[in-house]
Amino acid sequence: MRRAILGIGSNLGNRILNFNNALLQLKSYGKISATSYLYETAPMYETKQPSFLNGAIILETELSPESLLHRIREIELVKDNQFLLKNNPVIREIS
C-alpha cells in the first residue's frame, strides 16, 4: 500500500461541492485516511479572481505514482477548468 499526500484547491463555482466531488472520485482509487481543515486563501499573482479554498488529504492506494497522477489529471479535466494555465482560477486542482 502506498501513501499519497494530496493538496486540493478550488476558487470557482461551489467550492465545497467541487471538493466533495474530488473526494468522491479519489475514494475510488483508495482509502482516504486523513483530511485537513479547509482554509480560505487570497489568490497570488493574478489577484483579480475569487479566493481559494484549500485543503489536503492522505490517500492510501495500490496505484503506482504514475497511475495515480494520470487519474488525478482526469479528475482535474472538468469542463471549464483552467488548471493548466498558470495562476488562473480553477474549478478543481489536485497536487
mmCIF file of N, CA, C and O in Angstrom:
data_model
loop_
_atom_site.group_PDB
_atom_site.id
_atom_site.type_symbol
_atom_site.label_atom_id
_atom_site.label_comp_id
_atom_site.label_asym_id
_atom_site.label_seq_id
_atom_site.Cartn_x
_atom_site.Cartn_y
_atom_site.Cartn_z
ATOM 1 N N MET A 1 0.858 -1.182 0.000
ATOM 2 C CA MET A 1 0.000 0.000 0.000
ATOM 3 C C MET A 1 0.897 1.236 0.000
ATOM 4 O O MET A 1 1.837 1.334 0.777
ATOM 5 N N ARG A 2 0.572 2.185 -0.853
ATOM 6 C CA ARG A 2 1.316 3.441 -0.928
ATOM 7 C C ARG A 2 0.504 4.552 -0.276
ATOM 8 O O ARG A 2 -0.717 4.504 -0.242
ATOM 9 N N ARG A 3 1.200 5.566 0.190
ATOM 10 C CA ARG A 3 0.547 6.717 0.804
ATOM 11 C C ARG A 3 0.859 7.947 -0.038
ATOM 12 O O ARG A 3 2.017 8.245 -0.318
ATOM 13 N N ALA A 4 -0.201 8.657 -0.429
ATOM 14 C CA ALA A 4 -0.046 9.902 -1.191
ATOM 15 C C ALA A 4 -0.651 11.035 -0.380
ATOM 16 O O ALA A 4 -1.771 10.915 0.112
ATOM 17 N N ILE A 5 0.094 12.113 -0.239
ATOM 18 C CA ILE A 5 -0.420 13.311 0.411
ATOM 19 C C ILE A 5 -0.761 14.288 -0.705
ATOM 20 O O ILE A 5 0.101 14.671 -1.486
ATOM 21 N N LEU A 6 -2.035 14.651 -0.787
ATOM 22 C CA LEU A 6 -2.535 15.457 -1.898
ATOM 23 C C LEU A 6 -3.136 16.761 -1.396
ATOM 24 O O LEU A 6 -3.918 16.764 -0.444
ATOM 25 N N GLY A 7 -2.779 17.850 -2.042
ATOM 26 C CA GLY A 7 -3.411 19.135 -1.786
ATOM 27 C C GLY A 7 -4.541 19.335 -2.781
ATOM 28 O O GLY A 7 -4.426 18.946 -3.950
ATOM 29 N N ILE A 8 -5.634 19.915 -2.330
ATOM 30 C CA ILE A 8 -6.790 20.169 -3.195
ATOM 31 C C ILE A 8 -7.159 21.639 -3.063
ATOM 32 O O ILE A 8 -7.191 22.185 -1.960
ATOM 33 N N GLY A 9 -7.436 22.279 -4.187
ATOM 34 C CA GLY A 9 -7.823 23.684 -4.165
ATOM 35 C C GLY A 9 -8.913 23.977 -5.182
ATOM 36 O O GLY A 9 -9.029 23.302 -6.197
ATOM 37 N N SER A 10 -9.716 24.983 -4.894
ATOM 38 C CA SER A 10 -10.787 25.410 -5.796
ATOM 39 C C SER A 10 -11.092 26.871 -5.527
ATOM 40 O O SER A 10 -11.095 27.308 -4.379
ATOM 41 N N ASN A 11 -11.345 27.632 -6.604
ATOM 42 C CA ASN A 11 -11.791 29.010 -6.389
ATOM 43 C C ASN A 11 -12.875 29.424 -7.382
ATOM 44 O O ASN A 11 -13.145 30.603 -7.532
ATOM 45 N N LEU A 12 -13.505 28.474 -8.025
ATOM 46 C CA LEU A 12 -14.611 28.776 -8.933
ATOM 47 C C LEU A 12 -15.842 27.965 -8.565
ATOM 48 O O LEU A 12 -15.731 26.836 -8.095
ATOM 49 N N GLY A 13 -17.000 28.540 -8.801
ATOM 50 C CA GLY A 13 -18.252 27.819 -8.564
ATOM 51 C C GLY A 13 -18.462 27.513 -7.096
ATOM 52 O O GLY A 13 -17.983 28.220 -6.207
ATOM 53 N N ASN A 14 -19.163 26.432 -6.834
ATOM 54 C CA ASN A 14 -19.425 25.980 -5.469
ATOM 55 C C ASN A 14 -18.193 25.209 -4.992
ATOM 56 O O ASN A 14 -18.030 24.021 -5.274
ATOM 57 N N ARG A 15 -17.329 25.879 -4.276
ATOM 58 C CA ARG A 15 -16.044 25.299 -3.891
ATOM 59 C C ARG A 15 -16.199 24.058 -3.017
ATOM 60 O O ARG A 15 -15.456 23.089 -3.171
ATOM 61 N N ILE A 16 -17.161 24.071 -2.104
ATOM 62 C CA ILE A 16 -17.404 22.898 -1.245
ATOM 63 C C ILE A 16 -17.845 21.708 -2.093
ATOM 64 O O ILE A 16 -17.357 20.592 -1.918
ATOM 65 N N LEU A 17 -18.762 21.941 -3.011
ATOM 66 C CA LEU A 17 -19.208 20.872 -3.907
ATOM 67 C C LEU A 17 -18.048 20.358 -4.754
ATOM 68 O O LEU A 17 -17.902 19.151 -4.959
ATOM 69 N N ASN A 18 -17.191 21.258 -5.229
ATOM 70 C CA ASN A 18 -16.019 20.843 -6.003
ATOM 71 C C ASN A 18 -15.115 19.937 -5.177
ATOM 72 O O ASN A 18 -14.594 18.933 -5.671
ATOM 73 N N PHE A 19 -14.929 20.277 -3.894
ATOM 74 C CA PHE A 19 -14.133 19.431 -3.002
ATOM 75 C C PHE A 19 -14.789 18.071 -2.834
ATOM 76 O O PHE A 19 -14.131 17.036 -2.943
ATOM 77 N N ASN A 20 -16.078 18.072 -2.532
ATOM 78 C CA ASN A 20 -16.771 16.808 -2.309
ATOM 79 C C ASN A 20 -16.713 15.914 -3.541
ATOM 80 O O ASN A 20 -16.511 14.706 -3.418
ATOM 81 N N ASN A 21 -16.871 16.497 -4.722
ATOM 82 C CA ASN A 21 -16.791 15.707 -5.950
ATOM 83 C C ASN A 21 -15.395 15.115 -6.126
ATOM 84 O O ASN A 21 -15.245 13.958 -6.518
ATOM 85 N N ALA A 22 -14.367 15.905 -5.855
ATOM 86 C CA ALA A 22 -12.995 15.400 -5.958
ATOM 87 C C ALA A 22 -12.767 14.266 -4.960
ATOM 88 O O ALA A 22 -12.176 13.233 -5.304
ATOM 89 N N LEU A 23 -13.244 14.433 -3.731
ATOM 90 C CA LEU A 23 -13.068 13.391 -2.717
ATOM 91 C C LEU A 23 -13.781 12.102 -3.118
ATOM 92 O O LEU A 23 -13.236 11.005 -2.951
ATOM 93 N N LEU A 24 -14.988 12.224 -3.650
ATOM 94 C CA LEU A 24 -15.717 11.034 -4.099
ATOM 95 C C LEU A 24 -14.937 10.294 -5.178
ATOM 96 O O LEU A 24 -14.851 9.064 -5.161
ATOM 97 N N GLN A 25 -14.367 11.032 -6.102
ATOM 98 C CA GLN A 25 -13.591 10.393 -7.160
ATOM 99 C C GLN A 25 -12.300 9.793 -6.610
ATOM 100 O O GLN A 25 -11.920 8.683 -6.993
ATOM 101 N N LEU A 26 -11.624 10.493 -5.720
ATOM 102 C CA LEU A 26 -10.379 9.979 -5.154
ATOM 103 C C LEU A 26 -10.610 8.714 -4.324
ATOM 104 O O LEU A 26 -9.757 7.827 -4.287
ATOM 105 N N LYS A 27 -11.777 8.603 -3.680
ATOM 106 C CA LYS A 27 -12.104 7.412 -2.898
ATOM 107 C C LYS A 27 -12.106 6.159 -3.762
ATOM 108 O O LYS A 27 -11.847 5.067 -3.260
ATOM 109 N N SER A 28 -12.391 6.304 -5.038
ATOM 110 C CA SER A 28 -12.410 5.128 -5.911
ATOM 111 C C SER A 28 -10.999 4.622 -6.209
ATOM 112 O O SER A 28 -10.835 3.540 -6.750
ATOM 113 N N TYR A 29 -9.969 5.388 -5.835
ATOM 114 C CA TYR A 29 -8.581 4.991 -6.073
ATOM 115 C C TYR A 29 -7.897 4.463 -4.817
ATOM 116 O O TYR A 29 -6.734 4.084 -4.861
ATOM 117 N N GLY A 30 -8.603 4.482 -3.696
ATOM 118 C CA GLY A 30 -8.024 4.002 -2.446
ATOM 119 C C GLY A 30 -8.822 4.512 -1.263
ATOM 120 O O GLY A 30 -9.960 4.950 -1.406
ATOM 121 N N LYS A 31 -8.191 4.479 -0.098
ATOM 122 C CA LYS A 31 -8.840 4.908 1.139
ATOM 123 C C LYS A 31 -8.280 6.262 1.559
ATOM 124 O O LYS A 31 -7.065 6.448 1.661
ATOM 125 N N ILE A 32 -9.175 7.205 1.830
ATOM 126 C CA ILE A 32 -8.766 8.498 2.383
ATOM 127 C C ILE A 32 -8.635 8.299 3.890
ATOM 128 O O ILE A 32 -9.622 8.088 4.583
ATOM 129 N N SER A 33 -7.381 8.340 4.376
ATOM 130 C CA SER A 33 -7.134 8.028 5.786
ATOM 131 C C SER A 33 -7.078 9.267 6.672
ATOM 132 O O SER A 33 -7.145 9.153 7.892
ATOM 133 N N ALA A 34 -6.951 10.451 6.069
ATOM 134 C CA ALA A 34 -6.920 11.685 6.862
ATOM 135 C C ALA A 34 -7.277 12.864 5.962
ATOM 136 O O ALA A 34 -7.015 12.838 4.756
ATOM 137 N N THR A 35 -7.875 13.868 6.571
ATOM 138 C CA THR A 35 -8.180 15.112 5.862
ATOM 139 C C THR A 35 -7.790 16.294 6.750
ATOM 140 O O THR A 35 -7.809 16.196 7.978
ATOM 141 N N SER A 36 -7.443 17.385 6.111
ATOM 142 C CA SER A 36 -7.115 18.604 6.855
ATOM 143 C C SER A 36 -8.367 19.455 6.999
ATOM 144 O O SER A 36 -9.415 19.153 6.420
ATOM 145 N N TYR A 37 -8.219 20.521 7.735
ATOM 146 C CA TYR A 37 -9.234 21.564 7.709
ATOM 147 C C TYR A 37 -9.182 22.221 6.339
ATOM 148 O O TYR A 37 -8.192 22.106 5.615
ATOM 149 N N LEU A 38 -10.231 22.945 5.990
ATOM 150 C CA LEU A 38 -10.228 23.747 4.774
ATOM 151 C C LEU A 38 -9.849 25.177 5.136
ATOM 152 O O LEU A 38 -10.284 25.699 6.171
ATOM 153 N N TYR A 39 -9.047 25.771 4.293
ATOM 154 C CA TYR A 39 -8.584 27.138 4.528
ATOM 155 C C TYR A 39 -8.920 28.005 3.326
ATOM 156 O O TYR A 39 -8.743 27.581 2.184
ATOM 157 N N GLU A 40 -9.397 29.201 3.581
ATOM 158 C CA GLU A 40 -9.651 30.164 2.520
ATOM 159 C C GLU A 40 -8.437 31.074 2.407
ATOM 160 O O GLU A 40 -7.975 31.633 3.407
ATOM 161 N N THR A 41 -7.908 31.180 1.196
ATOM 162 C CA THR A 41 -6.721 31.998 0.975
ATOM 163 C C THR A 41 -6.927 32.926 -0.212
ATOM 164 O O THR A 41 -7.631 32.586 -1.169
ATOM 165 N N ALA A 42 -6.311 34.081 -0.136
ATOM 166 C CA ALA A 42 -6.370 35.032 -1.244
ATOM 167 C C ALA A 42 -5.499 34.528 -2.395
ATOM 168 O O ALA A 42 -4.474 33.895 -2.166
ATOM 169 N N PRO A 43 -5.894 34.808 -3.621
ATOM 170 C CA PRO A 43 -5.063 34.408 -4.762
ATOM 171 C C PRO A 43 -3.761 35.206 -4.791
ATOM 172 O O PRO A 43 -3.704 36.339 -4.325
ATOM 173 N N MET A 44 -2.750 34.595 -5.358
ATOM 174 C CA MET A 44 -1.468 35.273 -5.520
ATOM 175 C C MET A 44 -1.231 35.539 -7.002
ATOM 176 O O MET A 44 -1.773 34.843 -7.849
ATOM 177 N N TYR A 45 -0.450 36.507 -7.303
ATOM 178 C CA TYR A 45 -0.003 36.857 -8.653
ATOM 179 C C TYR A 45 -1.145 37.434 -9.493
ATOM 180 O O TYR A 45 -1.110 38.597 -9.818
ATOM 181 N N GLU A 46 -2.121 36.638 -9.853
ATOM 182 C CA GLU A 46 -3.320 37.130 -10.553
ATOM 183 C C GLU A 46 -4.387 37.338 -9.482
ATOM 184 O O GLU A 46 -5.162 36.437 -9.173
ATOM 185 N N THR A 47 -4.440 38.522 -8.907
ATOM 186 C CA THR A 47 -5.267 38.743 -7.723
ATOM 187 C C THR A 47 -6.720 39.099 -8.019
ATOM 188 O O THR A 47 -7.522 39.154 -7.103
ATOM 189 N N LYS A 48 -7.053 39.332 -9.271
ATOM 190 C CA LYS A 48 -8.437 39.676 -9.612
ATOM 191 C C LYS A 48 -9.211 38.410 -9.950
ATOM 192 O O LYS A 48 -9.643 38.192 -11.084
ATOM 193 N N GLN A 49 -9.352 37.568 -8.926
ATOM 194 C CA GLN A 49 -10.099 36.331 -9.032
ATOM 195 C C GLN A 49 -10.584 35.966 -7.636
ATOM 196 O O GLN A 49 -10.101 36.514 -6.652
ATOM 197 N N PRO A 50 -11.548 35.045 -7.538
ATOM 198 C CA PRO A 50 -12.087 34.682 -6.220
ATOM 199 C C PRO A 50 -11.033 34.037 -5.317
ATOM 200 O O PRO A 50 -10.030 33.496 -5.787
ATOM 201 N N SER A 51 -11.291 34.075 -4.017
ATOM 202 C CA SER A 51 -10.415 33.415 -3.037
ATOM 203 C C SER A 51 -10.447 31.904 -3.229
ATOM 204 O O SER A 51 -11.435 31.339 -3.696
ATOM 205 N N PHE A 52 -9.363 31.267 -2.830
ATOM 206 C CA PHE A 52 -9.251 29.820 -2.925
ATOM 207 C C PHE A 52 -9.705 29.157 -1.634
ATOM 208 O O PHE A 52 -9.561 29.714 -0.554
ATOM 209 N N LEU A 53 -10.246 27.970 -1.770
ATOM 210 C CA LEU A 53 -10.491 27.080 -0.658
ATOM 211 C C LEU A 53 -9.481 25.953 -0.828
ATOM 212 O O LEU A 53 -9.414 25.328 -1.893
ATOM 213 N N ASN A 54 -8.637 25.720 0.186
ATOM 214 C CA ASN A 54 -7.549 24.750 0.090
ATOM 215 C C ASN A 54 -7.606 23.758 1.242
ATOM 216 O O ASN A 54 -8.011 24.099 2.348
ATOM 217 N N GLY A 55 -7.185 22.547 0.953
ATOM 218 C CA GLY A 55 -7.103 21.508 1.968
ATOM 219 C C GLY A 55 -6.159 20.421 1.502
ATOM 220 O O GLY A 55 -5.588 20.500 0.410
ATOM 221 N N ALA A 56 -6.005 19.395 2.325
ATOM 222 C CA ALA A 56 -5.128 18.286 1.980
ATOM 223 C C ALA A 56 -5.727 16.987 2.497
ATOM 224 O O ALA A 56 -6.542 16.983 3.423
ATOM 225 N N ILE A 57 -5.331 15.892 1.852
ATOM 226 C CA ILE A 57 -5.769 14.558 2.276
ATOM 227 C C ILE A 57 -4.576 13.612 2.219
ATOM 228 O O ILE A 57 -3.580 13.877 1.561
ATOM 229 N N ILE A 58 -4.719 12.498 2.934
ATOM 230 C CA ILE A 58 -3.808 11.369 2.774
ATOM 231 C C ILE A 58 -4.624 10.253 2.129
ATOM 232 O O ILE A 58 -5.683 9.874 2.640
ATOM 233 N N LEU A 59 -4.136 9.774 0.996
ATOM 234 C CA LEU A 59 -4.794 8.698 0.255
ATOM 235 C C LEU A 59 -3.913 7.459 0.308
ATOM 236 O O LEU A 59 -2.751 7.501 -0.097
ATOM 237 N N GLU A 60 -4.458 6.364 0.836
ATOM 238 C CA GLU A 60 -3.781 5.067 0.830
ATOM 239 C C GLU A 60 -4.237 4.356 -0.441
ATOM 240 O O GLU A 60 -5.430 4.177 -0.657
ATOM 241 N N THR A 61 -3.290 3.951 -1.297
ATOM 242 C CA THR A 61 -3.657 3.404 -2.603
ATOM 243 C C THR A 61 -2.696 2.309 -3.045
ATOM 244 O O THR A 61 -1.526 2.290 -2.635
ATOM 245 N N GLU A 62 -3.184 1.436 -3.891
ATOM 246 C CA GLU A 62 -2.353 0.410 -4.524
ATOM 247 C C GLU A 62 -1.781 0.914 -5.844
ATOM 248 O O GLU A 62 -0.930 0.263 -6.440
ATOM 249 N N LEU A 63 -2.246 2.067 -6.314
ATOM 250 C CA LEU A 63 -1.804 2.591 -7.599
ATOM 251 C C LEU A 63 -0.345 3.038 -7.542
ATOM 252 O O LEU A 63 0.122 3.537 -6.509
ATOM 253 N N SER A 64 0.348 2.902 -8.664
ATOM 254 C CA SER A 64 1.701 3.444 -8.769
ATOM 255 C C SER A 64 1.605 4.967 -8.789
ATOM 256 O O SER A 64 0.539 5.522 -9.118
ATOM 257 N N PRO A 65 2.663 5.671 -8.453
ATOM 258 C CA PRO A 65 2.620 7.136 -8.522
ATOM 259 C C PRO A 65 2.215 7.644 -9.905
ATOM 260 O O PRO A 65 1.418 8.579 -10.007
ATOM 261 N N GLU A 66 2.719 7.024 -10.960
ATOM 262 C CA GLU A 66 2.379 7.455 -12.324
ATOM 263 C C GLU A 66 0.903 7.238 -12.632
ATOM 264 O O GLU A 66 0.255 8.086 -13.231
ATOM 265 N N SER A 67 0.373 6.094 -12.211
ATOM 266 C CA SER A 67 -1.039 5.800 -12.452
ATOM 267 C C SER A 67 -1.941 6.743 -11.660
ATOM 268 O O SER A 67 -2.951 7.232 -12.170
ATOM 269 N N LEU A 68 -1.576 7.020 -10.409
ATOM 270 C CA LEU A 68 -2.349 7.955 -9.593
ATOM 271 C C LEU A 68 -2.332 9.347 -10.209
ATOM 272 O O LEU A 68 -3.374 10.004 -10.304
ATOM 273 N N LEU A 69 -1.166 9.792 -10.658
ATOM 274 C CA LEU A 69 -1.077 11.109 -11.291
ATOM 275 C C LEU A 69 -1.980 11.184 -12.524
ATOM 276 O O LEU A 69 -2.682 12.178 -12.720
ATOM 277 N N HIS A 70 -1.993 10.147 -13.334
ATOM 278 C CA HIS A 70 -2.856 10.114 -14.521
ATOM 279 C C HIS A 70 -4.328 10.243 -14.120
ATOM 280 O O HIS A 70 -5.073 11.019 -14.720
ATOM 281 N N ARG A 71 -4.737 9.531 -13.096
ATOM 282 C CA ARG A 71 -6.134 9.587 -12.650
ATOM 283 C C ARG A 71 -6.480 10.950 -12.044
ATOM 284 O O ARG A 71 -7.574 11.462 -12.215
ATOM 285 N N ILE A 72 -5.528 11.530 -11.327
ATOM 286 C CA ILE A 72 -5.752 12.870 -10.766
ATOM 287 C C ILE A 72 -5.962 13.875 -11.891
ATOM 288 O O ILE A 72 -6.850 14.725 -11.833
ATOM 289 N N ARG A 73 -5.175 13.798 -12.943
ATOM 290 C CA ARG A 73 -5.330 14.708 -14.087
ATOM 291 C C ARG A 73 -6.706 14.553 -14.727
ATOM 292 O O ARG A 73 -7.301 15.532 -15.172
ATOM 293 N N GLU A 74 -7.239 13.336 -14.749
ATOM 294 C CA GLU A 74 -8.589 13.117 -15.272
ATOM 295 C C GLU A 74 -9.630 13.823 -14.413
ATOM 296 O O GLU A 74 -10.595 14.375 -14.926
ATOM 297 N N ILE A 75 -9.450 13.802 -13.089
ATOM 298 C CA ILE A 75 -10.376 14.496 -12.189
ATOM 299 C C ILE A 75 -10.323 15.996 -12.459
ATOM 300 O O ILE A 75 -11.342 16.678 -12.463
ATOM 301 N N GLU A 76 -9.128 16.517 -12.688
ATOM 302 C CA GLU A 76 -8.969 17.958 -12.913
ATOM 303 C C GLU A 76 -9.540 18.412 -14.257
ATOM 304 O O GLU A 76 -9.872 19.583 -14.416
ATOM 305 N N LEU A 77 -9.642 17.504 -15.195
ATOM 306 C CA LEU A 77 -10.097 17.880 -16.534
ATOM 307 C C LEU A 77 -11.625 17.973 -16.619
ATOM 308 O O LEU A 77 -12.253 17.329 -17.433
ATOM 309 N N VAL A 78 -12.212 18.786 -15.760
ATOM 310 C CA VAL A 78 -13.645 19.052 -15.817
ATOM 311 C C VAL A 78 -13.872 20.246 -16.740
ATOM 312 O O VAL A 78 -12.964 21.041 -16.988
ATOM 313 N N LYS A 79 -15.075 20.351 -17.238
ATOM 314 C CA LYS A 79 -15.401 21.441 -18.149
ATOM 315 C C LYS A 79 -15.019 22.796 -17.550
ATOM 316 O O LYS A 79 -15.292 23.074 -16.400
ATOM 317 N N ASP A 80 -14.387 23.624 -18.340
ATOM 318 C CA ASP A 80 -14.016 24.999 -17.990
ATOM 319 C C ASP A 80 -12.906 25.108 -16.946
ATOM 320 O O ASP A 80 -12.614 26.199 -16.492
ATOM 321 N N ASN A 81 -12.296 23.996 -16.561
ATOM 322 C CA ASN A 81 -11.196 24.100 -15.614
ATOM 323 C C ASN A 81 -9.964 24.630 -16.335
ATOM 324 O O ASN A 81 -9.658 24.224 -17.434
ATOM 325 N N GLN A 82 -9.251 25.545 -15.692
ATOM 326 C CA GLN A 82 -8.094 26.192 -16.315
ATOM 327 C C GLN A 82 -6.805 25.887 -15.558
ATOM 328 O O GLN A 82 -5.882 26.676 -15.561
ATOM 329 N N PHE A 83 -6.735 24.701 -14.901
ATOM 330 C CA PHE A 83 -5.577 24.425 -14.060
ATOM 331 C C PHE A 83 -4.271 24.359 -14.842
ATOM 332 O O PHE A 83 -3.206 24.519 -14.267
ATOM 333 N N LEU A 84 -4.335 24.133 -16.143
ATOM 334 C CA LEU A 84 -3.106 24.075 -16.936
ATOM 335 C C LEU A 84 -2.529 25.465 -17.205
ATOM 336 O O LEU A 84 -1.389 25.599 -17.613
ATOM 337 N N LEU A 85 -3.325 26.500 -16.991
ATOM 338 C CA LEU A 85 -2.868 27.871 -17.210
ATOM 339 C C LEU A 85 -2.387 28.437 -15.880
ATOM 340 O O LEU A 85 -3.164 28.579 -14.932
ATOM 341 N N LYS A 86 -1.131 28.753 -15.811
ATOM 342 C CA LYS A 86 -0.513 29.190 -14.555
ATOM 343 C C LYS A 86 -1.223 30.407 -13.960
ATOM 344 O O LYS A 86 -1.506 31.373 -14.656
ATOM 345 N N ASN A 87 -1.536 30.321 -12.662
ATOM 346 C CA ASN A 87 -2.126 31.403 -11.867
ATOM 347 C C ASN A 87 -3.553 31.760 -12.245
ATOM 348 O O ASN A 87 -4.041 32.815 -11.851
ATOM 349 N N ASN A 88 -4.242 30.923 -12.997
ATOM 350 C CA ASN A 88 -5.630 31.188 -13.370
ATOM 351 C C ASN A 88 -6.581 30.563 -12.359
ATOM 352 O O ASN A 88 -6.214 29.659 -11.618
ATOM 353 N N PRO A 89 -7.837 31.020 -12.349
ATOM 354 C CA PRO A 89 -8.839 30.403 -11.484
ATOM 355 C C PRO A 89 -9.021 28.934 -11.847
ATOM 356 O O PRO A 89 -8.829 28.548 -13.003
ATOM 357 N N VAL A 90 -9.380 28.121 -10.863
ATOM 358 C CA VAL A 90 -9.590 26.704 -11.108
ATOM 359 C C VAL A 90 -10.857 26.208 -10.433
ATOM 360 O O VAL A 90 -11.219 26.661 -9.359
ATOM 361 N N ILE A 91 -11.530 25.297 -11.106
ATOM 362 C CA ILE A 91 -12.669 24.621 -10.502
ATOM 363 C C ILE A 91 -12.142 23.625 -9.476
ATOM 364 O O ILE A 91 -12.623 23.529 -8.361
ATOM 365 N N ARG A 92 -11.095 22.909 -9.869
ATOM 366 C CA ARG A 92 -10.541 21.870 -9.024
ATOM 367 C C ARG A 92 -9.087 21.647 -9.409
ATOM 368 O O ARG A 92 -8.764 21.460 -10.576
ATOM 369 N N GLU A 93 -8.204 21.676 -8.423
ATOM 370 C CA GLU A 93 -6.792 21.392 -8.661
ATOM 371 C C GLU A 93 -6.294 20.457 -7.569
ATOM 372 O O GLU A 93 -6.559 20.681 -6.396
ATOM 373 N N ILE A 94 -5.594 19.415 -7.975
ATOM 374 C CA ILE A 94 -5.062 18.433 -7.030
ATOM 375 C C ILE A 94 -3.579 18.316 -7.297
ATOM 376 O O ILE A 94 -3.161 18.133 -8.442
ATOM 377 N N SER A 95 -2.792 18.436 -6.261
ATOM 378 C CA SER A 95 -1.348 18.313 -6.449
ATOM 379 C C SER A 95 -0.714 17.485 -5.353
ATOM 380 O O SER A 95 -1.266 17.265 -4.329
#
